[in-house]
Each structure stands twice: as structure tokens, then as C-alpha cells.
mmCIF file with all atom_site columns, C-alpha atoms and ligand atoms in Angstrom:
data_model
loop_
_atom_site.group_PDB
_atom_site.id
_atom_site.type_symbol
_atom_site.label_atom_id
_atom_site.label_alt_id
_atom_site.label_comp_id
_atom_site.label_asym_id
_atom_site.label_entity_id
_atom_site.label_seq_id
_atom_site.pdbx_PDB_ins_code
_atom_site.Cartn_x
_atom_site.Cartn_y
_atom_site.Cartn_z
_atom_site.occupancy
_atom_site.B_iso_or_equiv
_atom_site.pdbx_formal_charge
_atom_site.auth_seq_id
_atom_site.auth_comp_id
_atom_site.auth_asym_id
_atom_site.auth_atom_id
_atom_site.pdbx_PDB_model_num
ATOM   1   C CA . MET A 1 1   ? -0.063 0.125  0.153  1.00 83.00 ? 1   MET A CA 1
ATOM   2   C CA . ALA A 1 2   ? 1.210  3.601  -0.868 1.00 92.00 ? 2   ALA A CA 1
ATOM   3   C CA . VAL A 1 3   ? 2.852  5.547  1.920  1.00 96.00 ? 3   VAL A CA 1
ATOM   4   C CA . LYS A 1 4   ? 0.737  9.171  2.126  1.00 97.00 ? 4   LYS A CA 1
ATOM   5   C CA . LEU A 1 5   ? 2.896  12.103 3.140  1.00 98.00 ? 5   LEU A CA 1
ATOM   6   C CA . LEU A 1 6   ? 2.126  15.816 3.021  1.00 98.00 ? 6   LEU A CA 1
ATOM   7   C CA . VAL A 1 7   ? 5.139  18.121 2.244  1.00 98.00 ? 7   VAL A CA 1
ATOM   8   C CA . LEU A 1 8   ? 4.664  21.095 4.217  1.00 98.00 ? 8   LEU A CA 1
ATOM   9   C CA . ASN A 1 9   ? 6.308  24.426 3.941  1.00 98.00 ? 9   ASN A CA 1
ATOM   10  C CA . GLY A 1 10  ? 5.795  27.743 6.027  1.00 98.00 ? 10  GLY A CA 1
ATOM   11  C CA . PRO A 1 11  ? 6.890  31.489 5.407  1.00 98.00 ? 11  PRO A CA 1
ATOM   12  C CA . ASN A 1 12  ? 9.183  32.540 2.969  1.00 98.00 ? 12  ASN A CA 1
ATOM   13  C CA . LEU A 1 13  ? 10.104 29.105 1.667  1.00 98.00 ? 13  LEU A CA 1
ATOM   14  C CA . ASN A 1 14  ? 8.358  30.014 -1.615 1.00 98.00 ? 14  ASN A CA 1
ATOM   15  C CA . ARG A 1 15  ? 10.946 32.306 -1.972 1.00 98.00 ? 15  ARG A CA 1
ATOM   16  C CA . LEU A 1 16  ? 14.278 29.702 -1.809 1.00 98.00 ? 16  LEU A CA 1
ATOM   17  C CA . GLY A 1 17  ? 16.551 29.870 -4.400 1.00 96.00 ? 17  GLY A CA 1
ATOM   18  C CA . LYS A 1 18  ? 16.192 33.685 -4.323 1.00 96.00 ? 18  LYS A CA 1
ATOM   19  C CA . ARG A 1 19  ? 16.606 34.524 -0.552 1.00 96.00 ? 19  ARG A CA 1
ATOM   20  C CA . GLU A 1 20  ? 19.766 34.748 1.073  1.00 96.00 ? 20  GLU A CA 1
ATOM   21  C CA . PRO A 1 21  ? 21.356 32.031 -1.033 1.00 96.00 ? 21  PRO A CA 1
ATOM   22  C CA . GLU A 1 22  ? 24.754 32.171 1.171  1.00 96.00 ? 22  GLU A CA 1
ATOM   23  C CA . ILE A 1 23  ? 22.062 30.829 3.957  1.00 96.00 ? 23  ILE A CA 1
ATOM   24  C CA . TYR A 1 24  ? 20.188 28.795 2.158  1.00 97.00 ? 24  TYR A CA 1
ATOM   25  C CA . GLY A 1 25  ? 21.416 27.800 -1.510 1.00 95.00 ? 25  GLY A CA 1
ATOM   26  C CA . HIS A 1 26  ? 20.105 27.939 -4.758 1.00 96.00 ? 26  HIS A CA 1
ATOM   27  C CA . THR A 1 27  ? 18.046 25.141 -4.698 1.00 97.00 ? 27  THR A CA 1
ATOM   28  C CA . THR A 1 28  ? 14.263 26.395 -5.370 1.00 98.00 ? 28  THR A CA 1
ATOM   29  C CA . LEU A 1 29  ? 11.392 24.954 -3.865 1.00 98.00 ? 29  LEU A CA 1
ATOM   30  C CA . GLU A 1 30  ? 10.114 23.465 -6.772 1.00 98.00 ? 30  GLU A CA 1
ATOM   31  C CA . ASP A 1 31  ? 13.454 21.699 -7.534 1.00 98.00 ? 31  ASP A CA 1
ATOM   32  C CA . ILE A 1 32  ? 12.952 20.393 -3.840 1.00 98.00 ? 32  ILE A CA 1
ATOM   33  C CA . GLU A 1 33  ? 9.229  19.238 -4.373 1.00 98.00 ? 33  GLU A CA 1
ATOM   34  C CA . GLU A 1 34  ? 10.331 17.256 -7.762 1.00 98.00 ? 34  GLU A CA 1
ATOM   35  C CA . ASN A 1 35  ? 13.879 15.567 -5.733 1.00 97.00 ? 35  ASN A CA 1
ATOM   36  C CA . LEU A 1 36  ? 11.573 14.295 -3.313 1.00 98.00 ? 36  LEU A CA 1
ATOM   37  C CA . GLN A 1 37  ? 8.669  13.390 -6.187 1.00 98.00 ? 37  GLN A CA 1
ATOM   38  C CA . ASP A 1 38  ? 11.409 11.426 -7.950 1.00 96.00 ? 38  ASP A CA 1
ATOM   39  C CA . VAL A 1 39  ? 12.025 8.982  -4.689 1.00 96.00 ? 39  VAL A CA 1
ATOM   40  C CA . ALA A 1 40  ? 8.708  8.742  -3.711 1.00 96.00 ? 40  ALA A CA 1
ATOM   41  C CA . ARG A 1 41  ? 8.084  7.511  -7.417 1.00 96.00 ? 41  ARG A CA 1
ATOM   42  C CA . LYS A 1 42  ? 10.495 4.704  -6.784 1.00 95.00 ? 42  LYS A CA 1
ATOM   43  C CA . ASN A 1 43  ? 8.924  3.625  -3.446 1.00 95.00 ? 43  ASN A CA 1
ATOM   44  C CA . ASP A 1 44  ? 5.296  3.738  -3.693 1.00 95.00 ? 44  ASP A CA 1
ATOM   45  C CA . VAL A 1 45  ? 5.080  7.205  -1.631 1.00 97.00 ? 45  VAL A CA 1
ATOM   46  C CA . GLN A 1 46  ? 2.016  9.739  -2.835 1.00 97.00 ? 46  GLN A CA 1
ATOM   47  C CA . LEU A 1 47  ? 3.371  13.380 -1.819 1.00 98.00 ? 47  LEU A CA 1
ATOM   48  C CA . THR A 1 48  ? 0.888  16.126 -1.391 1.00 98.00 ? 48  THR A CA 1
ATOM   49  C CA . PHE A 1 49  ? 2.841  19.185 -1.290 1.00 98.00 ? 49  PHE A CA 1
ATOM   50  C CA . PHE A 1 50  ? 1.483  22.565 0.351  1.00 98.00 ? 50  PHE A CA 1
ATOM   51  C CA . GLN A 1 51  ? 3.480  25.797 1.073  1.00 98.00 ? 51  GLN A CA 1
ATOM   52  C CA . SER A 1 52  ? 1.805  28.952 2.944  1.00 98.00 ? 52  SER A CA 1
ATOM   53  C CA . ASN A 1 53  ? 2.955  32.237 4.157  1.00 98.00 ? 53  ASN A CA 1
ATOM   54  C CA . THR A 1 54  ? -0.121 32.275 6.330  1.00 98.00 ? 54  THR A CA 1
ATOM   55  C CA . GLU A 1 55  ? -0.074 30.561 9.731  1.00 98.00 ? 55  GLU A CA 1
ATOM   56  C CA . GLY A 1 56  ? -3.866 29.856 9.596  1.00 98.00 ? 56  GLY A CA 1
ATOM   57  C CA . PHE A 1 57  ? -3.467 28.479 6.611  1.00 98.00 ? 57  PHE A CA 1
ATOM   58  C CA . LEU A 1 58  ? -0.747 25.980 7.642  1.00 98.00 ? 58  LEU A CA 1
ATOM   59  C CA . ILE A 1 59  ? -3.060 24.957 10.512 1.00 98.00 ? 59  ILE A CA 1
ATOM   60  C CA . ASP A 1 60  ? -5.761 24.522 8.458  1.00 98.00 ? 60  ASP A CA 1
ATOM   61  C CA . ARG A 1 61  ? -3.675 22.202 6.337  1.00 98.00 ? 61  ARG A CA 1
ATOM   62  C CA . ILE A 1 62  ? -2.563 20.106 9.007  1.00 98.00 ? 62  ILE A CA 1
ATOM   63  C CA . HIS A 1 63  ? -5.965 19.609 10.346 1.00 98.00 ? 63  HIS A CA 1
ATOM   64  C CA . ALA A 1 64  ? -7.150 18.261 6.546  1.00 98.00 ? 64  ALA A CA 1
ATOM   65  C CA . ALA A 1 65  ? -4.321 15.855 6.298  1.00 97.00 ? 65  ALA A CA 1
ATOM   66  C CA . ALA A 1 66  ? -5.637 14.194 9.818  1.00 96.00 ? 66  ALA A CA 1
ATOM   67  C CA . ASP A 1 67  ? -9.113 13.739 7.673  1.00 95.00 ? 67  ASP A CA 1
ATOM   68  C CA . GLU A 1 68  ? -7.021 12.432 4.628  1.00 95.00 ? 68  GLU A CA 1
ATOM   69  C CA . THR A 1 69  ? -4.958 9.765  6.731  1.00 91.00 ? 69  THR A CA 1
ATOM   70  C CA . VAL A 1 70  ? -2.003 11.054 5.538  1.00 97.00 ? 70  VAL A CA 1
ATOM   71  C CA . ASP A 1 71  ? 1.180  8.223  7.003  1.00 97.00 ? 71  ASP A CA 1
ATOM   72  C CA . GLY A 1 72  ? 3.179  11.248 7.988  1.00 98.00 ? 72  GLY A CA 1
ATOM   73  C CA . ILE A 1 73  ? 4.082  15.136 6.937  1.00 98.00 ? 73  ILE A CA 1
ATOM   74  C CA . ILE A 1 74  ? 7.421  16.717 6.398  1.00 98.00 ? 74  ILE A CA 1
ATOM   75  C CA . PHE A 1 75  ? 7.495  20.349 8.046  1.00 98.00 ? 75  PHE A CA 1
ATOM   76  C CA . ASN A 1 76  ? 9.506  23.321 7.184  1.00 98.00 ? 76  ASN A CA 1
ATOM   77  C CA . PRO A 1 77  ? 7.640  26.048 9.191  1.00 98.00 ? 77  PRO A CA 1
ATOM   78  C CA . GLY A 1 78  ? 10.022 28.486 9.125  1.00 98.00 ? 78  GLY A CA 1
ATOM   79  C CA . ALA A 1 79  ? 10.109 31.127 11.229 1.00 98.00 ? 79  ALA A CA 1
ATOM   80  C CA . TYR A 1 80  ? 6.993  29.676 13.327 1.00 98.00 ? 80  TYR A CA 1
ATOM   81  C CA . THR A 1 81  ? 9.325  27.078 14.309 1.00 98.00 ? 81  THR A CA 1
ATOM   82  C CA . HIS A 1 82  ? 10.208 29.295 16.852 1.00 98.00 ? 82  HIS A CA 1
ATOM   83  C CA . TYR A 1 83  ? 7.082  30.979 18.240 1.00 98.00 ? 83  TYR A CA 1
ATOM   84  C CA . SER A 1 84  ? 4.113  29.509 17.102 1.00 98.00 ? 84  SER A CA 1
ATOM   85  C CA . ILE A 1 85  ? 2.076  27.921 19.835 1.00 98.00 ? 85  ILE A CA 1
ATOM   86  C CA . ALA A 1 86  ? -0.435 27.525 17.563 1.00 98.00 ? 86  ALA A CA 1
ATOM   87  C CA . LEU A 1 87  ? 1.193  25.186 15.212 1.00 98.00 ? 87  LEU A CA 1
ATOM   88  C CA . ARG A 1 88  ? 2.371  22.823 17.849 1.00 98.00 ? 88  ARG A CA 1
ATOM   89  C CA . ASP A 1 89  ? -1.398 22.385 19.146 1.00 98.00 ? 89  ASP A CA 1
ATOM   90  C CA . ALA A 1 90  ? -2.077 21.936 15.675 1.00 98.00 ? 90  ALA A CA 1
ATOM   91  C CA . ILE A 1 91  ? 0.275  19.026 15.191 1.00 98.00 ? 91  ILE A CA 1
ATOM   92  C CA . ALA A 1 92  ? -0.392 17.887 19.073 1.00 98.00 ? 92  ALA A CA 1
ATOM   93  C CA . SER A 1 93  ? -4.019 17.777 17.994 1.00 97.00 ? 93  SER A CA 1
ATOM   94  C CA . VAL A 1 94  ? -4.014 15.767 15.222 1.00 97.00 ? 94  VAL A CA 1
ATOM   95  C CA . GLY A 1 95  ? -1.697 12.659 16.300 1.00 92.00 ? 95  GLY A CA 1
ATOM   96  C CA . VAL A 1 96  ? -0.065 12.630 12.880 1.00 97.00 ? 96  VAL A CA 1
ATOM   97  C CA . GLU A 1 97  ? 3.667  11.958 12.606 1.00 98.00 ? 97  GLU A CA 1
ATOM   98  C CA . VAL A 1 98  ? 5.663  14.963 11.698 1.00 98.00 ? 98  VAL A CA 1
ATOM   99  C CA . ILE A 1 99  ? 9.256  15.198 11.197 1.00 98.00 ? 99  ILE A CA 1
ATOM   100 C CA . GLU A 1 100 ? 10.661 18.989 11.565 1.00 98.00 ? 100 GLU A CA 1
ATOM   101 C CA . VAL A 1 101 ? 12.888 20.377 8.816  1.00 98.00 ? 101 VAL A CA 1
ATOM   102 C CA . HIS A 1 102 ? 15.297 23.103 8.194  1.00 98.00 ? 102 HIS A CA 1
ATOM   103 C CA . ILE A 1 103 ? 17.571 23.812 5.327  1.00 98.00 ? 103 ILE A CA 1
ATOM   104 C CA . SER A 1 104 ? 20.158 25.771 7.520  1.00 98.00 ? 104 SER A CA 1
ATOM   105 C CA . ASN A 1 105 ? 21.443 24.680 10.787 1.00 98.00 ? 105 ASN A CA 1
ATOM   106 C CA . VAL A 1 106 ? 19.108 26.758 13.401 1.00 98.00 ? 106 VAL A CA 1
ATOM   107 C CA . HIS A 1 107 ? 21.833 25.662 16.052 1.00 97.00 ? 107 HIS A CA 1
ATOM   108 C CA . ASN A 1 108 ? 24.595 27.946 14.705 1.00 96.00 ? 108 ASN A CA 1
ATOM   109 C CA . ARG A 1 109 ? 22.967 30.775 13.747 1.00 96.00 ? 109 ARG A CA 1
ATOM   110 C CA . GLU A 1 110 ? 21.128 33.912 15.989 1.00 96.00 ? 110 GLU A CA 1
ATOM   111 C CA . GLU A 1 111 ? 20.094 32.397 19.470 1.00 96.00 ? 111 GLU A CA 1
ATOM   112 C CA . PHE A 1 112 ? 16.311 33.063 18.970 1.00 97.00 ? 112 PHE A CA 1
ATOM   113 C CA . ARG A 1 113 ? 16.696 30.254 16.428 1.00 98.00 ? 113 ARG A CA 1
ATOM   114 C CA . ARG A 1 114 ? 17.779 27.696 18.691 1.00 97.00 ? 114 ARG A CA 1
ATOM   115 C CA . GLU A 1 115 ? 14.832 27.491 20.514 1.00 98.00 ? 115 GLU A CA 1
ATOM   116 C CA . SER A 1 116 ? 11.711 25.468 18.590 1.00 98.00 ? 116 SER A CA 1
ATOM   117 C CA . VAL A 1 117 ? 8.254  25.420 19.715 1.00 98.00 ? 117 VAL A CA 1
ATOM   118 C CA . ILE A 1 118 ? 7.320  22.844 17.414 1.00 98.00 ? 118 ILE A CA 1
ATOM   119 C CA . ALA A 1 119 ? 9.979  19.992 17.914 1.00 98.00 ? 119 ALA A CA 1
ATOM   120 C CA . PRO A 1 120 ? 8.552  18.777 21.597 1.00 98.00 ? 120 PRO A CA 1
ATOM   121 C CA . VAL A 1 121 ? 5.407  17.542 19.118 1.00 98.00 ? 121 VAL A CA 1
ATOM   122 C CA . CYS A 1 122 ? 7.498  16.121 16.444 1.00 98.00 ? 122 CYS A CA 1
ATOM   123 C CA . ARG A 1 123 ? 9.079  12.699 15.856 1.00 97.00 ? 123 ARG A CA 1
ATOM   124 C CA . GLY A 1 124 ? 12.314 14.359 15.278 1.00 98.00 ? 124 GLY A CA 1
ATOM   125 C CA . GLN A 1 125 ? 14.175 16.894 13.703 1.00 98.00 ? 125 GLN A CA 1
ATOM   126 C CA . LEU A 1 126 ? 16.698 17.498 10.660 1.00 98.00 ? 126 LEU A CA 1
ATOM   127 C CA . THR A 1 127 ? 18.370 20.764 10.760 1.00 98.00 ? 127 THR A CA 1
ATOM   128 C CA . GLY A 1 128 ? 21.421 21.710 8.468  1.00 98.00 ? 128 GLY A CA 1
ATOM   129 C CA . PHE A 1 129 ? 21.446 19.175 5.659  1.00 98.00 ? 129 PHE A CA 1
ATOM   130 C CA . GLY A 1 130 ? 20.123 21.713 3.298  1.00 97.00 ? 130 GLY A CA 1
ATOM   131 C CA . ALA A 1 131 ? 17.536 20.652 0.750  1.00 97.00 ? 131 ALA A CA 1
ATOM   132 C CA . ASP A 1 132 ? 18.465 16.846 1.274  1.00 97.00 ? 132 ASP A CA 1
ATOM   133 C CA . GLY A 1 133 ? 16.902 17.257 4.816  1.00 98.00 ? 133 GLY A CA 1
ATOM   134 C CA . TYR A 1 134 ? 13.576 16.897 2.855  1.00 98.00 ? 134 TYR A CA 1
ATOM   135 C CA . ILE A 1 135 ? 14.636 13.814 1.333  1.00 97.00 ? 135 ILE A CA 1
ATOM   136 C CA . LEU A 1 136 ? 16.394 12.377 4.860  1.00 97.00 ? 136 LEU A CA 1
ATOM   137 C CA . ALA A 1 137 ? 12.850 13.011 6.024  1.00 98.00 ? 137 ALA A CA 1
ATOM   138 C CA . LEU A 1 138 ? 11.412 10.867 3.590  1.00 98.00 ? 138 LEU A CA 1
ATOM   139 C CA . HIS A 1 139 ? 13.442 8.197  4.037  1.00 96.00 ? 139 HIS A CA 1
ATOM   140 C CA . ALA A 1 140 ? 12.929 8.228  7.944  1.00 97.00 ? 140 ALA A CA 1
ATOM   141 C CA . PHE A 1 141 ? 9.088  7.972  6.960  1.00 97.00 ? 141 PHE A CA 1
ATOM   142 C CA . LEU A 1 142 ? 9.718  4.976  4.419  1.00 96.00 ? 142 LEU A CA 1
ATOM   143 C CA . LEU A 1 143 ? 12.212 3.343  6.725  1.00 95.00 ? 143 LEU A CA 1
ATOM   144 C CA . LYS A 1 144 ? 9.264  3.143  9.141  1.00 93.00 ? 144 LYS A CA 1
ATOM   145 C CA . ASN A 1 145 ? 6.473  2.326  6.920  1.00 92.00 ? 145 ASN A CA 1
ATOM   146 C CA . LYS A 1 146 ? 8.007  0.127  4.397  1.00 90.00 ? 146 LYS A CA 1
ATOM   147 C CA . GLY A 1 147 ? 11.489 -0.960 6.207  1.00 90.00 ? 147 GLY A CA 1
ATOM   148 C CA . GLU A 1 148 ? 13.670 0.434  3.242  1.00 88.00 ? 148 GLU A CA 1
ATOM   149 C CA . CYS A 1 149 ? 14.082 3.089  1.070  1.00 86.00 ? 149 CYS A CA 1
ATOM   150 C CA . LYS A 1 150 ? 14.941 3.169  -2.518 1.00 85.00 ? 150 LYS A CA 1
ATOM   151 C CA . LEU A 1 151 ? 17.263 5.936  -4.193 1.00 79.00 ? 151 LEU A CA 1
HETATM 152 C C1 . LIG B 2 .   ? 14.485 27.822 8.371  1.00 88.75 ? 201 LIG B C1 1
HETATM 153 C C2 . LIG B 2 .   ? 15.076 28.497 9.326  1.00 88.75 ? 201 LIG B C2 1
HETATM 154 C C3 . LIG B 2 .   ? 13.978 29.510 10.336 1.00 88.75 ? 201 LIG B C3 1
HETATM 155 O O1 . LIG B 2 .   ? 14.886 29.975 11.156 1.00 88.75 ? 201 LIG B O1 1
HETATM 156 C C4 . LIG B 2 .   ? 14.083 30.598 8.908  1.00 88.75 ? 201 LIG B C4 1
HETATM 157 O O2 . LIG B 2 .   ? 13.079 31.347 9.930  1.00 88.75 ? 201 LIG B O2 1
HETATM 158 C C5 . LIG B 2 .   ? 13.094 30.084 8.085  1.00 88.75 ? 201 LIG B C5 1
HETATM 159 C C6 . LIG B 2 .   ? 14.239 28.946 7.399  1.00 88.75 ? 201 LIG B C6 1
HETATM 160 C C7 . LIG B 2 .   ? 15.291 26.900 7.296  1.00 88.75 ? 201 LIG B C7 1
HETATM 161 O O3 . LIG B 2 .   ? 14.801 25.936 6.606  1.00 88.75 ? 201 LIG B O3 1
HETATM 162 O O4 . LIG B 2 .   ? 16.626 26.697 7.644  1.00 88.75 ? 201 LIG B O4 1
HETATM 163 O O5 . LIG B 2 .   ? 12.533 30.434 7.365  1.00 88.75 ? 201 LIG B O5 1
HETATM 164 O O6 . LIG B 2 .   ? 12.969 27.028 8.409  1.00 88.75 ? 201 LIG B O6 1
#
């Protein structure tokens, strides 16, 4: 049976590729989604993508994911990571497994980025692996749901 995952991206991640490339690199969100889709095809994974700059839309999407009975969410909450209790509560309320992803290493940047209010309600956090972080998160879900991941 196909593994169903939602790939969720928060504020400013639609600007990847143009946005502070010295921190976030040159890979666009479209590139990231294509790379994920390539791995997904080889592994019988059904991916849905959603990006929003608005907290409420992200919350609504998390609720909808629970109703769609997804197997997991790969989530880069952007700056909401550091202060959105509402997103944290949304994750806690649905009981869907979430892996938090950050392109940059949030621990070697400004002090305020070191705290994630989201991480405690996630299965784990991948931070600092660039765009590969999304692929690593997909691997983690595949290893758990299928026991293997074909590259
Ligand atoms: C980010 C890190 C956040 O601190 C920042 O606000 C972002 C991107 C990352 O992917 O490295 O928007 O989530």
C-alpha cells in the first residue's frame, strides 16, 4: 500500500533559490518538490505539497491531513518554528507523525533560532542538511513504514 505524506512549507520558503542564498542555497522549492517526487515514485509514496506564508492556512492544512489519513508530514515551519504555539497545538491535536526540517542549521545561527516550539510534538528534527533534509525525512518515513528506501 502506498505511503501517503504531506510536504508542508511555511513562510518565505516559496522564496528559496532567491532568498539569502548564502544561507539557504540556490535550490528552489520547486526543485525540492521534484527531487522528493523522484524518490517517491521509486518507493510507492503519494506526496502532496503545500506552502503558505499564513499561519492559519498551515493549521487548516494540518487538520485536513489528519482527515485524509496521511501517514506523516514533512514540515518546515520557517520562522513559525520559533514561536507558533498555534502550529504546535495543531500538530498535537491531530496525532499525525511530523518530521521537522530546516535547510540551515538553526543551532549555529542567531540565538532566537535555537528554540523550536514545534520540535517537542514532532518525531524528530533534521536541521542543517540543506535541501537534502527533505529527502532524509522521506527516508525516515519509508524506513518506518516499509523498512527500506530505494534511491
Ligand atoms: C528555516 C530556519 C528558520 O529559522 C527561518 O526562519 C526560515 C527557514 C530553515 O529552513 O533553515 O524561514 O526554517
